[in-house]
XYZ file of C-alpha atoms in Angstrom:
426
model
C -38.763 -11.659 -33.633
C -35.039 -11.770 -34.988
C -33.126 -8.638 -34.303
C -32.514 -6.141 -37.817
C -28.854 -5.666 -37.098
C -26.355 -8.653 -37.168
C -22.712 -8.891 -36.493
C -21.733 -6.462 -39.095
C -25.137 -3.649 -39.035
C -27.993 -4.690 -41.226
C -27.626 -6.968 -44.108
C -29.562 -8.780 -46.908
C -30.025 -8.630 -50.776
C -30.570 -5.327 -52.085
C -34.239 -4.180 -52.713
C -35.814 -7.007 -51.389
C -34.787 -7.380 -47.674
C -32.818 -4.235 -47.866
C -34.935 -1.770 -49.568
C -34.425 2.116 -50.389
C -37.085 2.460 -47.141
C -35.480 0.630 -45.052
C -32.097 2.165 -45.660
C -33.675 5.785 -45.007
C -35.348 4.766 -42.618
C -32.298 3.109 -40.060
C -30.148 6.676 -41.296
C -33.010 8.817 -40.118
C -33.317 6.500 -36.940
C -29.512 5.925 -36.483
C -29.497 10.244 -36.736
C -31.663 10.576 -33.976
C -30.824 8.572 -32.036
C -26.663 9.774 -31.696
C -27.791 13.259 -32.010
C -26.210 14.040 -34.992
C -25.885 16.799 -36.799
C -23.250 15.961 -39.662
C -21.927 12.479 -41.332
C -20.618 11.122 -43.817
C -21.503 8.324 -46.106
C -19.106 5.860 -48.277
C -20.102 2.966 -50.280
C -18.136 0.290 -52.002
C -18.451 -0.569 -55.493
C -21.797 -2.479 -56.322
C -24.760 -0.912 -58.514
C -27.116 -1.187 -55.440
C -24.891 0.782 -53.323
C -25.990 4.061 -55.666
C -29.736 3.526 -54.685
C -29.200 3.071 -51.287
C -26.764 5.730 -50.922
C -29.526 8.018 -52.310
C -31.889 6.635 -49.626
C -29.349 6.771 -46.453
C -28.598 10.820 -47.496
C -32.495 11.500 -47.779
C -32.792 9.904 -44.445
C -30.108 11.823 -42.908
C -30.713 15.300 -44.712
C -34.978 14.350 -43.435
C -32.957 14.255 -39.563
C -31.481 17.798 -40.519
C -28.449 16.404 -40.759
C -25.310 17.942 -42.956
C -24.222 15.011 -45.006
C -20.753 14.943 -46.947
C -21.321 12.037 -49.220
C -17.787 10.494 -49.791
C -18.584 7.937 -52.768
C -16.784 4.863 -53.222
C -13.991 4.570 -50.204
C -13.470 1.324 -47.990
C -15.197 0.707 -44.612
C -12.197 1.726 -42.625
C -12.020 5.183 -44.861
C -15.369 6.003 -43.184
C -14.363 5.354 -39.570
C -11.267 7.209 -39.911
C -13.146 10.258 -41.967
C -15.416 9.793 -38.768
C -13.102 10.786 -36.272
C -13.092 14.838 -35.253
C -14.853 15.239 -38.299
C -18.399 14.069 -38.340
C -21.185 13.076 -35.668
C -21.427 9.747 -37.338
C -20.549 7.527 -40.454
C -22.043 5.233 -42.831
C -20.913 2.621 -44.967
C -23.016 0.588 -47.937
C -21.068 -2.131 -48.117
C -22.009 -6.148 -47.680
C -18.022 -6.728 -47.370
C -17.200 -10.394 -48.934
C -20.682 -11.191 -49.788
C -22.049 -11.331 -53.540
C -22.903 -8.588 -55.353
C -26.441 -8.714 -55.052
C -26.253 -8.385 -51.372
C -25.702 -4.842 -49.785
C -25.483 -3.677 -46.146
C -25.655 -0.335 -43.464
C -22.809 0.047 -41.279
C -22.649 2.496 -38.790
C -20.004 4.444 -37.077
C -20.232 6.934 -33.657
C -18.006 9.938 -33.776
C -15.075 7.932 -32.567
C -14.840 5.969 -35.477
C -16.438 2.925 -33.872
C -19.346 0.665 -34.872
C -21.990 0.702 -32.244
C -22.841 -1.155 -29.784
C -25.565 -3.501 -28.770
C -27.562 -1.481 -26.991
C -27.413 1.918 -29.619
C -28.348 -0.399 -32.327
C -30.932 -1.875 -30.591
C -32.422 1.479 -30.036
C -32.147 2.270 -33.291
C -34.200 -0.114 -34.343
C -36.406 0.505 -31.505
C -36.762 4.062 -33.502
C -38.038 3.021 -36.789
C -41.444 2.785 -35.451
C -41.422 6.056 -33.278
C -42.913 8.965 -34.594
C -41.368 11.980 -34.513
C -41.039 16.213 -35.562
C -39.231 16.585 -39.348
C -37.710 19.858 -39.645
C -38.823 22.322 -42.105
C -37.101 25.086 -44.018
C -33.453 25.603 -43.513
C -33.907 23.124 -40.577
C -33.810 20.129 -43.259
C -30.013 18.939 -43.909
C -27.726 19.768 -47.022
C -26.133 17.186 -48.916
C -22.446 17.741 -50.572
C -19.844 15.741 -52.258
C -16.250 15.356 -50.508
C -13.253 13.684 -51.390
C -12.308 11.491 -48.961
C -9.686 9.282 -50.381
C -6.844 12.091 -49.831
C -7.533 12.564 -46.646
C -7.612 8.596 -46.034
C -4.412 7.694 -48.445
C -2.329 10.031 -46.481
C -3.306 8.339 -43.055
C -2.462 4.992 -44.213
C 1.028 5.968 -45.970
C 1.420 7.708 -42.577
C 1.789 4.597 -40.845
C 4.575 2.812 -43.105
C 7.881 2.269 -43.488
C 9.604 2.824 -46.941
C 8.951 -0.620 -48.999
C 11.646 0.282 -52.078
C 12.831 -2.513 -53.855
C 9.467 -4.385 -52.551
C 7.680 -6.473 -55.620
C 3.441 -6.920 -54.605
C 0.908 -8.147 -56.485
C -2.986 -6.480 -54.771
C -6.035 -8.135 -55.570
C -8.529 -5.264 -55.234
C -11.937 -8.091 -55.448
C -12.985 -5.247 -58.070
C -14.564 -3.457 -55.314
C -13.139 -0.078 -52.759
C -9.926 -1.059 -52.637
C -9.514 -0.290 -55.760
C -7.789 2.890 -56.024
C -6.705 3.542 -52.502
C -4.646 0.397 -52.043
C -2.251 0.118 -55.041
C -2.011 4.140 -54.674
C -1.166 3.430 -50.748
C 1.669 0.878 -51.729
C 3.021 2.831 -54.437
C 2.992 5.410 -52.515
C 5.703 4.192 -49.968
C 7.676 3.032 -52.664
C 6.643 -0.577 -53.790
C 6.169 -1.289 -57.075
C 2.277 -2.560 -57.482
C 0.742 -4.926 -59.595
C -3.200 -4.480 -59.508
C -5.495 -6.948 -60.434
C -9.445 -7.181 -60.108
C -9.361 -3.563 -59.885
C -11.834 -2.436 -62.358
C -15.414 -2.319 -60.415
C -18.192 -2.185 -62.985
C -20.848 -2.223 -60.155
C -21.574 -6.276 -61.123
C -18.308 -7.852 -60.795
C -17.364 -6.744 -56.760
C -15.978 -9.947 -55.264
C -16.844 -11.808 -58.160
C -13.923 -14.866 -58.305
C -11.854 -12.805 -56.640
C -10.731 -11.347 -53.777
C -10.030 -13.003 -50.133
C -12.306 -15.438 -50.715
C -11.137 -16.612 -54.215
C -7.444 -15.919 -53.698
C -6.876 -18.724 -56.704
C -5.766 -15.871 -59.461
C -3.650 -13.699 -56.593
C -1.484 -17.087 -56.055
C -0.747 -17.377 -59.865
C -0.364 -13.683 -60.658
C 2.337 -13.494 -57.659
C 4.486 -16.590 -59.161
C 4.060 -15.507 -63.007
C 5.408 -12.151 -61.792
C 7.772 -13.276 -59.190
C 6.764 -10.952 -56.863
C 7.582 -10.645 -53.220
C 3.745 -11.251 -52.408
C 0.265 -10.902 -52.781
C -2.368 -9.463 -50.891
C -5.831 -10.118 -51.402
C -8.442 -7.508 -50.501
C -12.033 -8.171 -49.612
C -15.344 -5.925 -51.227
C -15.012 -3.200 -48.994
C -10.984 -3.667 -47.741
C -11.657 -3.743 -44.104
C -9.607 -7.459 -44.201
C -6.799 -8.669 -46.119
C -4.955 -12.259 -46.763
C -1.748 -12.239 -47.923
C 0.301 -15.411 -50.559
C 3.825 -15.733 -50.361
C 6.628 -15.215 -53.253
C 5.864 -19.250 -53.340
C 2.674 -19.077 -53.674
C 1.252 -19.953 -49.781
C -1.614 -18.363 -48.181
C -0.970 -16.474 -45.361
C -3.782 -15.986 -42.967
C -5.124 -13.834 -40.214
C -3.610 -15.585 -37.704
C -0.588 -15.719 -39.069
C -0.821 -11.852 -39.912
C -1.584 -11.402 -36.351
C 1.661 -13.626 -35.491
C 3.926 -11.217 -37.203
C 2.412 -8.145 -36.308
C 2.807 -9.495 -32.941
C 5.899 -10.267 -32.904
C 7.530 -7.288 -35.123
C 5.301 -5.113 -32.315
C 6.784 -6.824 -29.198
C 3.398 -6.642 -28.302
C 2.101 -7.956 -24.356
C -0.772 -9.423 -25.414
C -3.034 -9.863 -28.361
C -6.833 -10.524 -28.759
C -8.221 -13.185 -31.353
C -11.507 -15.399 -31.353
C -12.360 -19.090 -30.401
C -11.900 -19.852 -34.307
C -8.280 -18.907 -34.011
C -5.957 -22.001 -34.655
C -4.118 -23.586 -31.727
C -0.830 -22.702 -33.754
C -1.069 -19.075 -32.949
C -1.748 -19.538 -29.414
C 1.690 -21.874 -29.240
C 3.473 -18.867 -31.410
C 2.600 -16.658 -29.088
C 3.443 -18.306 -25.654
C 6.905 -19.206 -27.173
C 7.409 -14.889 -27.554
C 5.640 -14.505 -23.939
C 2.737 -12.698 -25.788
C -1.017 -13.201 -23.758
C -4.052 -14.247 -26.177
C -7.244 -13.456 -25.078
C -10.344 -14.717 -26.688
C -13.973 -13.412 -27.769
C -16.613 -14.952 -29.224
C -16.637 -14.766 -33.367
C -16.662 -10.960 -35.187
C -14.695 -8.326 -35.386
C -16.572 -6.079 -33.014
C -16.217 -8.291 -30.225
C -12.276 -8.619 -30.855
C -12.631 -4.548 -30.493
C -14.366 -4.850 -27.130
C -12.149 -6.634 -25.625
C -8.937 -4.679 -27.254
C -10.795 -1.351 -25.402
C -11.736 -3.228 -21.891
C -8.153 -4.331 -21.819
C -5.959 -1.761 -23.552
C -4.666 -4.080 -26.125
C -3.167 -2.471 -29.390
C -3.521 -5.404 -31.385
C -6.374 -8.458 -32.478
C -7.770 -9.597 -35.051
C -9.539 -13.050 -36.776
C -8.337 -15.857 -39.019
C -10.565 -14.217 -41.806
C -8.228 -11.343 -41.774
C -10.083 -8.647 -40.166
C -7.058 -7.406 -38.560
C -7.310 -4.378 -35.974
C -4.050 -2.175 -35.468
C -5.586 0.275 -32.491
C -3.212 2.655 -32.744
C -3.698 3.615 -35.751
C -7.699 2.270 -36.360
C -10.720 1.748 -34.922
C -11.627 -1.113 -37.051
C -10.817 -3.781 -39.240
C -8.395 -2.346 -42.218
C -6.938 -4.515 -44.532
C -5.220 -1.868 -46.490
C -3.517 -0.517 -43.261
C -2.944 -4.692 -42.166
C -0.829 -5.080 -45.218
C 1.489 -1.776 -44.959
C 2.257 -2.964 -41.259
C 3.370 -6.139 -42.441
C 5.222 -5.524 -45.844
C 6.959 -2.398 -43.347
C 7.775 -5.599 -41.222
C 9.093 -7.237 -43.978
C 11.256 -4.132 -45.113
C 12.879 -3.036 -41.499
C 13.713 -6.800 -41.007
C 14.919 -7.522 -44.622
C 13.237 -10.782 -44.387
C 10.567 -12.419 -47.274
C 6.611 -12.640 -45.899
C 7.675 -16.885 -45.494
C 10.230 -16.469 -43.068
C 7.857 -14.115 -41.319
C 5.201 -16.546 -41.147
C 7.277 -19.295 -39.876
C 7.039 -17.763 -36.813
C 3.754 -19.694 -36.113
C 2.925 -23.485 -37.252
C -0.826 -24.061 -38.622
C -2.469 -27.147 -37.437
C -4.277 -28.856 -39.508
C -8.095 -27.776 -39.472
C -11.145 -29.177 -40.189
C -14.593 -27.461 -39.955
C -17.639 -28.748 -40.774
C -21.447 -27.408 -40.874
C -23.903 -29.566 -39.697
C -27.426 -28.488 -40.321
C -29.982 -29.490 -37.769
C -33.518 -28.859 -36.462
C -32.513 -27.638 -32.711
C -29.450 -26.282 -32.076
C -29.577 -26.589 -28.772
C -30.644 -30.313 -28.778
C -27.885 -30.940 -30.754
C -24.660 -29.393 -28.912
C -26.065 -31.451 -25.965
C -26.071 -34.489 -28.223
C -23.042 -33.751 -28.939
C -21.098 -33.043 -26.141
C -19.898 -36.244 -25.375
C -18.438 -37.129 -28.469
C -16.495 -33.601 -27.875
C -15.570 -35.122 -24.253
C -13.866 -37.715 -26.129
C -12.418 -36.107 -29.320
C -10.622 -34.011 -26.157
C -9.284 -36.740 -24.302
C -7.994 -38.383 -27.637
C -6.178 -35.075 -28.592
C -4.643 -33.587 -25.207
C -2.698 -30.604 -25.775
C -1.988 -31.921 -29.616
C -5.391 -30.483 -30.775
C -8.582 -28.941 -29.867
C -12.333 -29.311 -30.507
C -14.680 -26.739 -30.850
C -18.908 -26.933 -31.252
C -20.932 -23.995 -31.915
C -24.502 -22.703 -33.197
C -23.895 -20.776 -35.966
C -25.499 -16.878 -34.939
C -27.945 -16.955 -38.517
C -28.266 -20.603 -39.963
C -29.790 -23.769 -38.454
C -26.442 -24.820 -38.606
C -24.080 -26.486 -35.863
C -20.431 -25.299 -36.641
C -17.927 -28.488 -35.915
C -14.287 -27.273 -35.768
C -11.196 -29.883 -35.250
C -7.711 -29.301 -35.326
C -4.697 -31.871 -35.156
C -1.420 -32.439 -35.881
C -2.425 -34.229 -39.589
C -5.456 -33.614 -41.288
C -6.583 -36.994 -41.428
C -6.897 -37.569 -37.548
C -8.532 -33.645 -37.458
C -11.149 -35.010 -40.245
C -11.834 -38.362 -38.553
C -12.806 -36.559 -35.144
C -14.721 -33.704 -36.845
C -17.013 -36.357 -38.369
C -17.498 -38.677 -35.312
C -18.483 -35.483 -33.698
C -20.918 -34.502 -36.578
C -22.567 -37.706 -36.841
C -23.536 -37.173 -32.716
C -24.892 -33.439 -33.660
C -26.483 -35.212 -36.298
C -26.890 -38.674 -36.365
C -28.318 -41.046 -39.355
């Protein structure tokens, strides 16, 4: 029986694998389970996430539990509202997905998501029975305003960005009014585009994963550079004044750097450039398995300030508890500012290698990493230390994930696919 709750809570198209019951259900469940006795709830921009926001309050208020329903407010908005303020958080938000998908995240007081084990007892709860207050024992429901309180943290954490030209691509979804008010208000002067949600068009050719209009906005404007938010803001990519895509890793390069920070966390995915950046500046990389939450386990176990993934789902932990891609791009337009230096020269501080990934669907995952480990064996050999080779399952496809990197494309491509015809050959 698959587990309900994936890398990122529960997930699936709205009212059909996640239903109004369901959503009520995993509040009431989730409410129980942490002992709660107050929340809050956020949602990001899509129609569905007014149904189910209906359905996660009735299943909180059914727990007795006081719940300050926050509206539309990125992921990260919920953590931080989370923290000292609430017993728990949750978010309706399917991040980068389509619009017709939705999702339940859920925070513990701390502002974290929870782990393994909690989930898995929520879920465990769904099926137990159990005493519904009555009378004033049932939970109140009230509207807050959240964004103040959450605007005021993130222009907290940044330096003064006069005379600094960005275009934001807001993926019409909850970025939409907290980050161009953010970078306005440390002094930038803000473009905003894909920032009018009409609860169909969240993420909709847009965003971080259709950066395409963010590139050309940024060079018609000539602005100092883009940054390209995702559904529910909790990652960001950025472009340069040229027009160049900046990635997580590279975000995590800077921030690195401009932080002097010890050591950094990042995931097998990461490119073998960042990993050379970093030795050259004497800065440690440890490495999780893929997802954000994992990056955040190991940042706790090991006291480590700073991780993220290529996807940029960047984590700043002194200042969040999870991925916040509004927060990711004060840090580094501040970096920009207090060095007086443009995003590229920033960047150049780590070299991409050339990257190839393929998806290789296949009957038995396991049957076919061992078929193809040896043409990994000798995709390594051929490389050395100018490239790498990665195979993995992927956690909720029948797919086998092939990942090369190189110094050219062409010799990364030609390995990937003499690896992916052993996963799967004929």
């Amino acid at each position: 029986m698959s587990r309900l709750f994936g890398t990122d809570g529960v997930r699936g198209l709205a009212n059909a694998d996640l239903t109004p019951e369901l959503a009520l259900a995993v509040a009431a469940s989730a409410a129980r389970v942490l002992g709660a006795r107050t929340a809050v709830v956020g949602r990001d921009t899509r129609a569905s996430g007014e149904m189910l926001e209906a359905a996660v309050c009735a299943g909180l208020a059914s727990a007795g539990v006081s719940v300050e329903r926050l509206g539309v407010v990125p992921t990260p908005g919920v953590a931080f509202l989370t923290i000292g303020h609430a017993d728990m958080g949750v978010m309706l938000s399917a991040s980068h997905n389509p619009m017709p998908d939705n999702g339940v995240k859920l925070f513990g007081a701390t502002g974290h998501k929870l782990p393994d084990g909690v989930e898995d007892a929520v879920e465990a709860g769904l099926a137990a029975s159990w005493e519904r207050p009555t009378g004033a024992g049932v939970g109140r429901v009230r509207d807050a305003d959240g964004v103040a309180a959450y605007l005021g943290h993130l222009v907290s954490t940044g330096a003064r960005l006069d005379g600094l030209s960005v275009v934001v691509d807001c993926a019409n979804g909850a970025a939409s009014e907290v980050a161009p008010a953010a970078y306005a208000a440390l002094g930038a002067s803000v473009t905003a585009i894909h920032a009018e949600p009409d609860g169909l068009n969240i993420n909709e050719g847009c965003g971080s994963t259709h950066p395409e209009s963010l590139v050309e906005a940024v060079r018609e404007r000539g602005a100092d550079l883009g940054v390209a938010h995702d559904g529910d803001a909790d990652r960001c990519l950025l472009v340069t004044a040229a027009g160049d895509l900046v990635d997580g890793d590279q975000i995590l390069a800077i921030l690195a750097v401009a932080r002097s920070a010890p050591a950094v966390v990042t995931t097998v995915m990461a490119n073998l450039g960042l990993k050379r950046a970093m030795a050259s500046h004497g800065v440690e990389v440890v490495e999780t398995g893929v997802g954000d939450r994992y990056v955040l386990e190991a940042m706790r176990e090991r006291g480590i300030a700073l991780g993220g993934e290529q996807s940029g789902h960047v984590i700043v932990a002194d200042h969040a508890t999870t991925g916040d891609g509004v927060l990711t791009a004060i840090q580094v337009m501040s970096a920009m500012a207090l060095a007086g230096r443009p995003l590229a020269e920033l960047a150049a501080v780590m070299e991409r290698l050339p990257q190839v990934l393929l998806n290789v669907r296949v009957a038995d995952k396991a049957a076919a990493l061992d078929a193809g480990a040896e043409a990994v064996r000798e995709a390594e050999a051929a490389l050395d230390e100018d490239g790498r080779v990665l195979l993995r399952p992927s956690g909720t496809e029948p797919v086998v994930r092939v990942m090369v990197e190189a110094t050219s494309e062409d010799v990364a491509r030609q390995w990937a696919e003499r690896v992916a015809a052993a996963v799967a050959p004929g």
